[in-house]
């Protein structure tokens, strides 16, 4: 089905539960979806109930929009996202962000679990910029001019003013917050040690399999983005041990208290 039609279906379903008053969007990554449970007055729209909408089948990911209130503001959350490695063309990964844009969302927090290249497991890393090594781009294909231009500028994808303010808020709250460059690989394999050495040379601080398509879609349609990576493991080859998805979700669970405090701050005082 054509993108515009799928977005229309999604917007209609979300308006029915009052999501059109949301100016704030959240995309919650691997093991981080529990934040949605902290919203008040929650309403749910399953991705599977929206005609044409993809669903995520990854362990640790729910597959629904959660709409609720926090600090007196309406928030629309993607609890679980779709990944390029699940077989979707990246254009489909833009659907959630574009749906939020149509609802009136102005600021978007994108979160993920990532492997650390320059930071150890447990670090919360504010994304300053990204490197797209996924091999493709969500804007390939016909340009949907109602969202943005054919050749969008990506020089401030992760909004500089919001980053500056968030670093101040985190420091005032005693939440350690690193900052660095996120590099996207397609997955689903974790990287080889040689690929991680390459990523380091390229200037990456963390590596993962998501976020970049959504951030590009947001930049295209003028939604301001804040990105947070939770470093769940040392990237391949840094420690002499294999990587596993169980390790990733466990590390995410361990960091959930700090993560929740930081996201609360973002929703109540940054956004
Ligand atoms: N590599 C890629 N994606 C990831 C990793 C990793 O080491 N950890 C969590 N997501």
Tab-separated table of C-alpha atoms and ligand atoms in Angstrom:
chain	number	residue	atom	x	y	z
A	1	UNK	CA	0.000	0.000	0.000
A	2	UNK	CA	1.102	3.507	-0.763
A	3	UNK	CA	2.776	5.347	2.177
A	4	UNK	CA	0.333	8.247	2.261
A	5	UNK	CA	-2.609	5.828	2.638
A	6	UNK	CA	-0.948	3.900	5.476
A	7	UNK	CA	-0.169	7.176	7.263
A	8	UNK	CA	-3.798	8.276	6.849
A	9	UNK	CA	-4.997	5.017	8.443
A	10	UNK	CA	-2.541	5.418	11.323
A	11	UNK	CA	-3.431	9.072	11.922
A	12	UNK	CA	-7.132	8.254	11.972
A	13	UNK	CA	-6.653	5.437	14.522
A	14	UNK	CA	-4.458	7.625	16.737
A	15	UNK	CA	-6.810	10.640	16.567
A	16	UNK	CA	-9.592	8.424	17.877
A	17	UNK	CA	-7.636	8.078	21.121
A	18	UNK	CA	-6.724	11.752	21.379
A	19	UNK	CA	-3.180	11.630	20.003
A	20	UNK	CA	-3.736	14.764	17.939
A	21	UNK	CA	-2.946	16.906	20.969
A	22	UNK	CA	0.567	15.367	21.203
A	23	UNK	CA	3.502	17.637	20.395
A	24	UNK	CA	5.985	15.090	21.768
A	25	UNK	CA	6.979	11.736	20.273
A	26	UNK	CA	9.120	8.955	21.723
A	27	UNK	CA	10.573	5.903	20.000
A	28	UNK	CA	11.673	3.322	22.569
A	29	UNK	CA	14.395	0.848	21.653
A	30	UNK	CA	15.411	-2.657	22.740
A	31	UNK	CA	14.628	-3.272	26.403
A	32	UNK	CA	13.647	0.388	26.905
A	33	UNK	CA	9.936	0.080	26.074
A	34	UNK	CA	8.951	-0.093	29.746
A	35	UNK	CA	9.032	3.707	29.931
A	36	UNK	CA	5.649	3.787	28.189
A	37	UNK	CA	4.115	2.101	31.238
A	38	UNK	CA	4.933	5.186	33.321
A	39	UNK	CA	2.509	7.386	31.346
A	40	UNK	CA	-0.851	8.288	32.842
A	41	UNK	CA	-4.208	7.543	31.226
A	42	UNK	CA	-2.689	5.171	28.643
A	43	UNK	CA	-4.400	4.320	25.371
A	44	UNK	CA	-3.004	1.715	22.974
A	45	UNK	CA	-3.063	1.318	19.211
A	46	UNK	CA	-1.473	-1.935	18.030
A	47	UNK	CA	0.531	-1.614	14.806
A	48	UNK	CA	-1.233	-4.767	13.590
A	49	UNK	CA	-4.600	-2.974	13.802
A	50	UNK	CA	-3.466	-0.322	11.285
A	51	UNK	CA	-3.887	-1.402	7.677
A	52	UNK	CA	-0.508	-1.646	5.945
A	53	UNK	CA	1.549	-0.817	9.048
A	54	UNK	CA	4.585	-3.062	9.693
A	55	UNK	CA	4.963	-4.930	12.990
A	56	UNK	CA	8.121	-5.705	14.964
A	57	UNK	CA	8.855	-9.283	15.859
A	58	UNK	CA	12.017	-8.721	17.907
A	59	UNK	CA	12.248	-10.018	21.489
A	60	UNK	CA	12.195	-7.066	23.896
A	61	UNK	CA	10.005	-5.028	21.532
A	62	UNK	CA	6.257	-4.538	21.855
A	63	UNK	CA	4.520	-3.512	18.687
A	64	UNK	CA	2.163	-0.667	19.400
A	65	UNK	CA	1.627	3.037	19.861
A	66	UNK	CA	1.010	4.101	23.441
A	67	UNK	CA	-0.631	7.475	23.988
A	68	UNK	CA	-0.685	8.995	27.429
A	69	UNK	CA	0.065	12.004	29.575
A	70	UNK	CA	3.207	13.010	31.438
A	71	UNK	CA	3.824	16.290	33.248
A	72	UNK	CA	0.510	17.526	31.849
A	73	UNK	CA	1.600	16.898	28.237
A	74	UNK	CA	0.246	14.370	25.761
A	75	UNK	CA	2.941	12.007	24.490
A	76	UNK	CA	2.763	9.547	21.620
A	77	UNK	CA	5.115	6.609	21.996
A	78	UNK	CA	6.235	3.915	19.601
A	79	UNK	CA	6.700	1.020	22.007
A	80	UNK	CA	8.773	-1.143	19.721
A	81	UNK	CA	10.060	-0.142	16.351
A	82	UNK	CA	10.681	-1.834	13.016
A	83	UNK	CA	14.177	-2.613	11.843
A	84	UNK	CA	15.773	-2.703	8.427
A	85	UNK	CA	17.069	-6.219	9.227
A	86	UNK	CA	13.503	-7.484	9.596
A	87	UNK	CA	13.270	-7.111	5.834
A	88	UNK	CA	11.393	-3.827	5.479
A	89	UNK	CA	12.513	-1.305	2.891
A	90	UNK	CA	13.747	1.727	4.817
A	91	UNK	CA	10.925	3.876	3.412
A	92	UNK	CA	8.573	1.873	5.652
A	93	UNK	CA	10.724	2.734	8.667
A	94	UNK	CA	9.761	6.381	8.099
A	95	UNK	CA	6.053	5.663	8.605
A	96	UNK	CA	5.949	6.080	12.375
A	97	UNK	CA	7.762	9.418	12.296
A	98	UNK	CA	5.620	10.714	9.452
A	99	UNK	CA	2.469	9.646	11.274
A	100	UNK	CA	3.659	11.612	14.302
A	101	UNK	CA	4.384	14.632	12.098
A	102	UNK	CA	0.820	14.545	10.726
A	103	UNK	CA	-0.541	14.386	14.274
A	104	UNK	CA	1.355	17.589	15.105
A	105	UNK	CA	4.451	16.225	16.866
A	106	UNK	CA	7.248	18.819	16.920
A	107	UNK	CA	9.941	17.118	19.012
A	108	UNK	CA	10.984	13.494	18.955
A	109	UNK	CA	13.153	11.452	21.298
A	110	UNK	CA	14.675	8.403	19.605
A	111	UNK	CA	16.306	5.797	21.846
A	112	UNK	CA	18.242	2.633	21.164
A	113	UNK	CA	20.500	0.000	22.639
A	114	UNK	CA	23.979	0.179	21.117
A	115	UNK	CA	27.409	-1.372	21.268
A	116	UNK	CA	30.058	0.871	22.790
A	117	UNK	CA	33.203	1.687	20.836
A	118	UNK	CA	34.475	4.498	23.031
A	119	UNK	CA	32.133	4.053	26.010
A	120	UNK	CA	31.575	1.105	28.388
A	121	UNK	CA	28.337	-0.798	28.997
A	122	UNK	CA	25.870	1.167	31.096
A	123	UNK	CA	26.709	4.557	29.535
A	124	UNK	CA	23.858	6.807	28.422
A	125	UNK	CA	25.096	8.545	25.259
A	126	UNK	CA	23.486	11.592	23.718
A	127	UNK	CA	23.783	11.209	19.942
A	128	UNK	CA	25.600	14.186	18.430
A	129	UNK	CA	25.530	12.908	14.860
A	130	UNK	CA	25.343	9.692	12.864
A	131	UNK	CA	27.095	7.731	10.160
A	132	UNK	CA	24.766	5.774	7.898
A	133	UNK	CA	26.493	2.524	6.880
A	134	UNK	CA	23.214	0.658	6.496
A	135	UNK	CA	23.732	0.759	2.740
A	136	UNK	CA	20.483	2.540	1.956
A	137	UNK	CA	18.264	5.464	2.954
A	138	UNK	CA	14.593	5.859	3.972
A	139	UNK	CA	14.105	8.681	1.460
A	140	UNK	CA	14.988	6.575	-1.594
A	141	UNK	CA	12.061	6.463	-4.000
A	142	UNK	CA	9.501	9.096	-4.873
A	143	UNK	CA	9.928	12.199	-2.677
A	144	UNK	CA	6.820	12.910	-0.621
A	145	UNK	CA	6.984	16.680	-1.014
A	146	UNK	CA	4.231	17.236	1.557
A	147	UNK	CA	6.820	16.118	4.136
A	148	UNK	CA	9.973	17.770	2.855
A	149	UNK	CA	12.419	18.455	0.016
A	150	UNK	CA	14.150	15.974	-2.288
A	151	UNK	CA	17.603	16.832	-0.934
A	152	UNK	CA	17.235	17.562	2.775
A	153	UNK	CA	19.979	19.150	4.856
A	154	UNK	CA	21.400	16.831	7.551
A	155	UNK	CA	23.784	19.253	9.225
A	156	UNK	CA	21.702	19.497	12.427
A	157	UNK	CA	19.727	16.236	12.630
A	158	UNK	CA	20.234	15.912	16.405
A	159	UNK	CA	19.115	19.383	17.388
A	160	UNK	CA	22.063	21.351	18.748
A	161	UNK	CA	20.053	23.679	20.995
A	162	UNK	CA	18.158	20.775	22.554
A	163	UNK	CA	21.425	18.891	23.132
A	164	UNK	CA	23.020	21.833	24.911
A	165	UNK	CA	20.019	22.226	27.186
A	166	UNK	CA	19.732	18.493	27.876
A	167	UNK	CA	23.379	18.289	28.970
A	168	UNK	CA	22.670	21.059	31.497
A	169	UNK	CA	19.504	19.344	32.753
A	170	UNK	CA	21.245	15.967	33.121
A	171	UNK	CA	24.182	17.516	34.964
A	172	UNK	CA	21.861	19.381	37.348
A	173	UNK	CA	20.099	16.082	38.048
A	174	UNK	CA	23.321	14.121	38.554
A	175	UNK	CA	22.656	11.832	35.583
A	176	UNK	CA	25.935	11.075	33.766
A	177	UNK	CA	25.448	11.667	30.038
A	178	UNK	CA	28.151	11.053	27.442
A	179	UNK	CA	27.916	12.386	23.892
A	180	UNK	CA	29.026	10.805	20.652
A	181	UNK	CA	28.504	9.639	17.094
A	182	UNK	CA	26.220	6.664	16.358
A	183	UNK	CA	27.009	4.440	13.413
A	184	UNK	CA	24.284	2.296	11.873
A	185	UNK	CA	25.015	-1.087	10.352
A	186	UNK	CA	22.228	-3.135	8.761
A	187	UNK	CA	22.436	-6.053	11.225
A	188	UNK	CA	21.098	-8.523	12.168
A	189	UNK	CA	24.596	-9.926	12.817
A	190	UNK	CA	26.590	-8.100	15.404
A	191	UNK	CA	29.699	-6.637	13.818
A	192	UNK	CA	33.071	-8.300	13.349
A	193	UNK	CA	36.053	-6.990	15.312
A	194	UNK	CA	37.479	-5.658	12.025
A	195	UNK	CA	34.271	-3.730	11.347
A	196	UNK	CA	34.461	-2.182	14.797
A	197	UNK	CA	38.084	-1.137	14.175
A	198	UNK	CA	36.855	0.480	10.943
A	199	UNK	CA	33.976	2.213	12.765
A	200	UNK	CA	36.412	3.645	15.287
A	201	UNK	CA	38.624	5.030	12.518
A	202	UNK	CA	35.548	6.570	10.886
A	203	UNK	CA	34.757	8.507	14.051
A	204	UNK	CA	31.986	6.394	15.577
A	205	UNK	CA	31.530	6.107	19.338
A	206	UNK	CA	28.670	3.588	19.302
A	207	UNK	CA	27.200	1.133	16.822
A	208	UNK	CA	23.669	-0.136	16.326
A	209	UNK	CA	21.010	-1.298	13.907
A	210	UNK	CA	18.313	1.387	14.122
A	211	UNK	CA	17.610	5.099	14.716
A	212	UNK	CA	19.235	6.500	11.565
A	213	UNK	CA	16.253	5.905	9.220
A	214	UNK	CA	13.865	7.467	11.745
A	215	UNK	CA	16.169	10.423	12.388
A	216	UNK	CA	16.520	11.044	8.630
A	217	UNK	CA	12.733	10.893	8.211
A	218	UNK	CA	12.348	13.401	11.064
A	219	UNK	CA	14.977	15.764	9.630
A	220	UNK	CA	13.221	15.579	6.251
A	221	UNK	CA	9.881	16.705	7.696
A	222	UNK	CA	11.245	19.242	10.171
A	223	UNK	CA	10.744	17.370	13.455
A	224	UNK	CA	13.436	18.244	16.012
A	225	UNK	CA	15.267	15.132	17.241
A	226	UNK	CA	17.045	14.139	20.430
A	227	UNK	CA	18.755	10.730	20.268
A	228	UNK	CA	19.872	8.661	23.257
A	229	UNK	CA	21.856	5.421	23.046
A	230	UNK	CA	22.091	3.133	26.011
A	231	UNK	CA	25.420	1.355	25.637
A	232	UNK	CA	24.518	-2.237	26.506
A	233	UNK	CA	27.813	-3.949	25.677
A	234	UNK	CA	31.324	-3.337	24.500
A	235	UNK	CA	31.289	-3.606	20.690
A	236	UNK	CA	32.708	-6.748	19.082
A	237	UNK	CA	36.374	-7.477	19.665
A	238	UNK	CA	36.858	-4.918	22.440
A	239	UNK	CA	36.420	-7.538	25.169
A	240	UNK	CA	37.308	-11.122	24.416
A	241	UNK	CA	33.737	-12.442	24.646
A	242	UNK	CA	30.817	-13.139	22.289
A	243	UNK	CA	27.815	-10.766	22.101
A	244	UNK	CA	24.233	-11.835	22.711
A	245	UNK	CA	20.794	-10.233	22.591
A	246	UNK	CA	20.205	-11.460	26.156
A	247	UNK	CA	23.156	-9.341	27.319
A	248	UNK	CA	21.664	-6.336	25.531
A	249	UNK	CA	18.225	-6.634	27.142
A	250	UNK	CA	19.735	-7.343	30.567
A	251	UNK	CA	21.902	-4.213	30.417
A	252	UNK	CA	18.872	-2.193	29.329
A	253	UNK	CA	16.916	-3.480	32.337
A	254	UNK	CA	19.765	-2.579	34.681
A	255	UNK	CA	19.838	1.001	33.408
A	256	UNK	CA	16.089	1.489	33.465
A	257	UNK	CA	15.975	3.694	36.575
A	258	UNK	CA	18.517	6.208	35.165
A	259	UNK	CA	16.947	6.024	31.727
A	260	UNK	CA	13.488	6.743	33.162
A	261	UNK	CA	14.764	9.741	35.119
A	262	UNK	CA	16.451	11.151	32.015
A	263	UNK	CA	13.405	10.659	29.784
A	264	UNK	CA	11.156	12.205	32.448
A	265	UNK	CA	13.405	15.256	32.428
A	266	UNK	CA	13.282	15.438	28.641
A	267	UNK	CA	9.495	15.239	28.542
A	268	UNK	CA	8.849	17.648	31.400
A	269	UNK	CA	11.617	20.256	30.978
A	270	UNK	CA	13.295	19.926	27.581
A	271	UNK	CA	10.302	19.292	25.331
B	1	LIG	N1	26.126	-3.850	17.709
B	1	LIG	C1	25.022	-3.503	17.020
B	1	LIG	N2	23.851	-3.277	17.584
B	1	LIG	C2	23.775	-3.378	18.921
B	1	LIG	C3	24.880	-3.739	19.704
B	1	LIG	C4	26.132	-3.990	19.055
B	1	LIG	O1	27.162	-4.307	19.682
B	1	LIG	N3	24.465	-3.758	21.001
B	1	LIG	C5	23.145	-3.415	20.993
B	1	LIG	N4	22.724	-3.191	19.738
